[in-house]
PDB file of C-alpha atoms in Angstrom:
ATOM      1  CA  GLN A   1      33.074  -1.649  21.285  1.00 70.00           C
ATOM      2  CA  ASN A   2      31.160  -5.008  20.902  1.00 81.00           C
ATOM      3  CA  THR A   3      28.952  -4.304  23.598  1.00 88.00           C
ATOM      4  CA  MET A   4      27.936  -0.928  22.360  1.00 89.00           C
ATOM      5  CA  VAL A   5      26.828  -2.426  19.017  1.00 90.00           C
ATOM      6  CA  LEU A   6      24.962  -5.120  20.922  1.00 91.00           C
ATOM      7  CA  SER A   7      23.309  -2.635  23.147  1.00 91.00           C
ATOM      8  CA  ALA A   8      22.332  -0.546  20.118  1.00 91.00           C
ATOM      9  CA  ALA A   9      20.863  -3.642  18.316  1.00 92.00           C
ATOM     10  CA  ILE A  10      18.894  -4.549  21.295  1.00 92.00           C
ATOM     11  CA  PHE A  11      17.622  -1.004  21.642  1.00 93.00           C
ATOM     12  CA  ILE A  12      16.603  -0.809  17.914  1.00 94.00           C
ATOM     13  CA  THR A  13      14.838  -4.328  18.318  1.00 94.00           C
ATOM     14  CA  LEU A  14      12.904  -3.069  21.385  1.00 93.00           C
ATOM     15  CA  ILE A  15      11.827   0.244  19.606  1.00 91.00           C
ATOM     16  CA  GLY A  16      10.796  -1.899  16.596  1.00 90.00           C
ATOM     17  CA  LEU A  17       8.658  -4.268  18.884  1.00 87.00           C
ATOM     18  CA  ILE A  18       6.949  -1.354  20.416  1.00 83.00           C
ATOM     19  CA  MET A  19       6.285   0.219  17.089  1.00 84.00           C
ATOM     20  CA  TYR A  20       4.902  -3.189  15.850  1.00 82.00           C
ATOM     21  CA  LEU A  21       2.587  -3.329  18.868  1.00 77.00           C
ATOM     22  CA  HIS A  22       1.291   0.176  18.750  1.00 76.00           C
ATOM     23  CA  PHE A  23       0.781   0.549  15.145  1.00 74.00           C
ATOM     24  CA  VAL A  24       0.396  -2.886  13.478  1.00 77.00           C
ATOM     25  CA  LYS A  25      -0.666  -5.799  15.792  1.00 80.00           C
ATOM     26  CA  ILE A  26      -4.524  -5.533  15.970  1.00 86.00           C
ATOM     27  CA  ASP A  27      -5.965  -7.356  18.889  1.00 86.00           C
ATOM     28  CA  GLN A  28      -9.659  -6.796  18.407  1.00 91.00           C
ATOM     29  CA  GLU A  29     -12.107  -5.567  15.746  1.00 93.00           C
ATOM     30  CA  SER A  30     -15.671  -4.681  16.185  1.00 94.00           C
ATOM     31  CA  LEU A  31     -18.628  -3.409  14.093  1.00 94.00           C
ATOM     32  CA  LEU A  32     -21.559  -1.296  15.217  1.00 94.00           C
ATOM     33  CA  VAL A  33     -24.400  -0.773  12.883  1.00 93.00           C
ATOM     34  CA  ILE A  34     -27.059   1.774  13.857  1.00 91.00           C
ATOM     35  CA  GLY A  35     -29.678   2.116  11.020  1.00 87.00           C
ATOM     36  CA  SER A  36     -30.544   5.617  11.568  1.00 87.00           C
ATOM     37  CA  LEU A  37     -26.878   6.963  11.869  1.00 92.00           C
ATOM     38  CA  GLY A  38     -24.229   4.686  10.256  1.00 94.00           C
ATOM     39  CA  ILE A  39     -21.629   2.119  10.800  1.00 95.00           C
ATOM     40  CA  GLN A  40     -18.716   2.389  13.157  1.00 96.00           C
ATOM     41  CA  VAL A  41     -15.756   0.117  12.628  1.00 94.00           C
ATOM     42  CA  THR A  42     -13.268  -0.032  15.629  1.00 94.00           C
ATOM     43  CA  SER A  43      -9.833  -1.684  15.666  1.00 92.00           C
ATOM     44  CA  SER A  44      -8.010  -2.150  19.122  1.00 91.00           C
ATOM     45  CA  TYR A  45      -4.379  -2.655  18.878  1.00 85.00           C
ATOM     46  CA  ALA A  46      -2.323  -4.736  21.225  1.00 80.00           C
ATOM     47  CA  SER A  47      -0.882  -1.548  22.795  1.00 79.00           C
ATOM     48  CA  GLY A  48      -4.397  -0.421  23.971  1.00 83.00           C
ATOM     49  CA  LYS A  49      -4.695   2.196  21.101  1.00 85.00           C
ATOM     50  CA  GLU A  50      -8.098   2.242  19.319  1.00 90.00           C
ATOM     51  CA  SER A  51      -8.762   3.353  15.722  1.00 91.00           C
ATOM     52  CA  THR A  52     -12.387   4.328  14.966  1.00 94.00           C
ATOM     53  CA  THR A  53     -13.938   4.921  11.494  1.00 94.00           C
ATOM     54  CA  PHE A  54     -17.507   5.906  11.038  1.00 96.00           C
ATOM     55  CA  ILE A  55     -19.507   5.646   7.719  1.00 95.00           C
ATOM     56  CA  GLU A  56     -22.778   7.574   7.434  1.00 94.00           C
ATOM     57  CA  MET A  57     -25.610   5.512   6.476  1.00 92.00           C
ATOM     58  CA  SER A  58     -26.519   7.730   3.508  1.00 89.00           C
ATOM     59  CA  GLN A  59     -23.107   6.533   2.019  1.00 92.00           C
ATOM     60  CA  VAL A  60     -23.765   2.921   2.461  1.00 92.00           C
ATOM     61  CA  LYS A  61     -25.026   1.151  -0.653  1.00 92.00           C
ATOM     62  CA  ASP A  62     -24.902  -2.458   0.673  1.00 92.00           C
ATOM     63  CA  VAL A  63     -22.862  -4.920   2.886  1.00 94.00           C
ATOM     64  CA  VAL A  64     -21.763  -8.018   1.050  1.00 95.00           C
ATOM     65  CA  ILE A  65     -19.409 -11.064   1.712  1.00 95.00           C
ATOM     66  CA  ASN A  66     -16.677 -11.153  -0.836  1.00 93.00           C
ATOM     67  CA  GLU A  67     -14.140 -13.839  -1.651  1.00 91.00           C
ATOM     68  CA  ALA A  68     -10.510 -13.865  -2.637  1.00 90.00           C
ATOM     69  CA  ILE A  69      -8.066 -16.490  -3.668  1.00 91.00           C
ATOM     70  CA  HIS A  70      -4.766 -16.270  -1.787  1.00 86.00           C
ATOM     71  CA  MET A  71      -2.197 -18.873  -2.452  1.00 88.00           C
ATOM     72  CA  GLN A  72      -4.296 -22.028  -2.724  1.00 90.00           C
ATOM     73  CA  LYS A  73      -7.097 -20.891  -0.273  1.00 91.00           C
ATOM     74  CA  VAL A  74     -10.466 -19.149  -0.849  1.00 90.00           C
ATOM     75  CA  ILE A  75     -10.654 -16.375   1.856  1.00 91.00           C
ATOM     76  CA  TYR A  76     -14.070 -14.823   2.760  1.00 94.00           C
ATOM     77  CA  TYR A  77     -14.403 -11.218   4.048  1.00 93.00           C
ATOM     78  CA  LEU A  78     -17.169  -8.828   4.789  1.00 95.00           C
ATOM     79  CA  CYS A  79     -17.264  -5.441   2.825  1.00 95.00           C
ATOM     80  CA  ILE A  80     -19.122  -2.216   2.846  1.00 95.00           C
ATOM     81  CA  LEU A  81     -20.093  -0.937  -0.613  1.00 94.00           C
ATOM     82  CA  LEU A  82     -20.021   2.872  -0.558  1.00 94.00           C
ATOM     83  CA  GLN A  83     -22.527   4.541  -2.959  1.00 91.00           C
ATOM     84  CA  ASP A  84     -21.184   6.755  -5.754  1.00 88.00           C
ATOM     85  CA  PRO A  85     -22.439  10.496  -5.211  1.00 87.00           C
ATOM     86  CA  GLY A  86     -22.476  10.964  -9.116  1.00 87.00           C
ATOM     87  CA  ASP A  87     -24.015   7.488 -10.040  1.00 87.00           C
ATOM     88  CA  PRO A  88     -26.839   6.186  -7.673  1.00 79.00           C
ATOM     89  CA  GLN A  89     -26.455   2.689  -9.187  1.00 85.00           C
ATOM     90  CA  GLY A  90     -22.479   2.754  -9.004  1.00 87.00           C
ATOM     91  CA  VAL A  91     -20.046   1.905  -6.129  1.00 90.00           C
ATOM     92  CA  SER A  92     -17.268   4.418  -5.319  1.00 90.00           C
ATOM     93  CA  GLU A  93     -15.408   2.372  -2.746  1.00 92.00           C
ATOM     94  CA  VAL A  94     -15.365  -1.151  -1.202  1.00 93.00           C
ATOM     95  CA  VAL A  95     -14.341  -1.065   2.476  1.00 93.00           C
ATOM     96  CA  PRO A  96     -13.129  -4.491   3.887  1.00 93.00           C
ATOM     97  CA  LEU A  97     -13.841  -5.364   7.338  1.00 94.00           C
ATOM     98  CA  PHE A  98     -12.297  -7.758   9.712  1.00 92.00           C
ATOM     99  CA  GLN A  99      -8.957  -7.710   7.887  1.00 86.00           C
ATOM    100  CA  SER A 100      -6.897  -8.859  10.774  1.00 87.00           C
ATOM    101  CA  SER A 101      -9.094 -11.306  12.701  1.00 86.00           C
ATOM    102  CA  LYS A 102     -10.289 -13.101   9.513  1.00 88.00           C
ATOM    103  CA  PRO A 103     -13.479 -14.838  10.898  1.00 91.00           C
ATOM    104  CA  ARG A 104     -14.699 -18.019   9.545  1.00 92.00           C
ATOM    105  CA  LEU A 105     -17.496 -17.926   6.820  1.00 93.00           C
ATOM    106  CA  ASP A 106     -20.209 -19.127   9.305  1.00 94.00           C
ATOM    107  CA  CYS A 107     -19.430 -16.138  11.502  1.00 94.00           C
ATOM    108  CA  LEU A 108     -19.297 -13.723   8.591  1.00 95.00           C
ATOM    109  CA  ILE A 109     -22.778 -15.091   7.441  1.00 95.00           C
ATOM    110  CA  GLU A 110     -24.224 -14.133  10.956  1.00 95.00           C
ATOM    111  CA  VAL A 111     -22.893 -10.635  10.882  1.00 95.00           C
ATOM    112  CA  TYR A 112     -23.899 -10.314   7.318  1.00 96.00           C
ATOM    113  CA  LYS A 113     -27.576 -11.346   8.162  1.00 96.00           C
ATOM    114  CA  SER A 114     -27.671  -8.811  10.962  1.00 94.00           C
ATOM    115  CA  CYS A 115     -26.431  -6.033   8.765  1.00 93.00           C
ATOM    116  CA  GLN A 116     -28.832  -6.915   6.034  1.00 94.00           C
ATOM    117  CA  GLU A 117     -31.846  -6.707   8.529  1.00 93.00           C
ATOM    118  CA  ILE A 118     -30.743  -3.283   9.782  1.00 92.00           C
ATOM    119  CA  LEU A 119     -30.414  -2.239   5.931  1.00 90.00           C
ATOM    120  CA  GLU A 120     -33.820  -3.571   5.200  1.00 90.00           C
ATOM    121  CA  GLN A 121     -35.425  -1.844   8.113  1.00 86.00           C
ATOM    122  CA  ARG A 122     -33.895   1.522   6.930  1.00 78.00           C
ATOM    123  CA  LYS A 123     -35.142   0.982   3.392  1.00 73.00           C
ATOM    124  CA  THR A 124     -38.738   0.420   4.547  1.00 74.00           C
ATOM    125  CA  VAL A 125     -38.973   3.360   7.043  1.00 64.00           C
ATOM    126  CA  PRO A 126     -39.825   6.506   5.232  1.00 60.00           C
ATOM    127  CA  GLN A 127     -36.904   9.172   5.531  1.00 54.00           C
TER     128      GLN A 127
END
């Protein structure tokens, strides 16, 4: 009887670990910005599964570095501000990027500058 309980506990633990690796543990995050098309955000999980989100450039209002206070630390993260279709000056949604990898501020600044260059090129080129 004890071996059956122990076997069931081991089996449940293994299933839980597999589920964690497949659905939760993000191994790598990437951002691809194409000025004429949009922004693609890809998350690669430890199991090899990939999740991709695409945001059309017409929806993007701006890319910003935001800050949050967590416990006794200030955490910086990159966000995409989506334009509100009803109000051209408003923001309908804030999409945080790199939630799992949490890059340092100097890395975020480099990505931010590159994104801003592409967004500025989009604004100067007539549609």
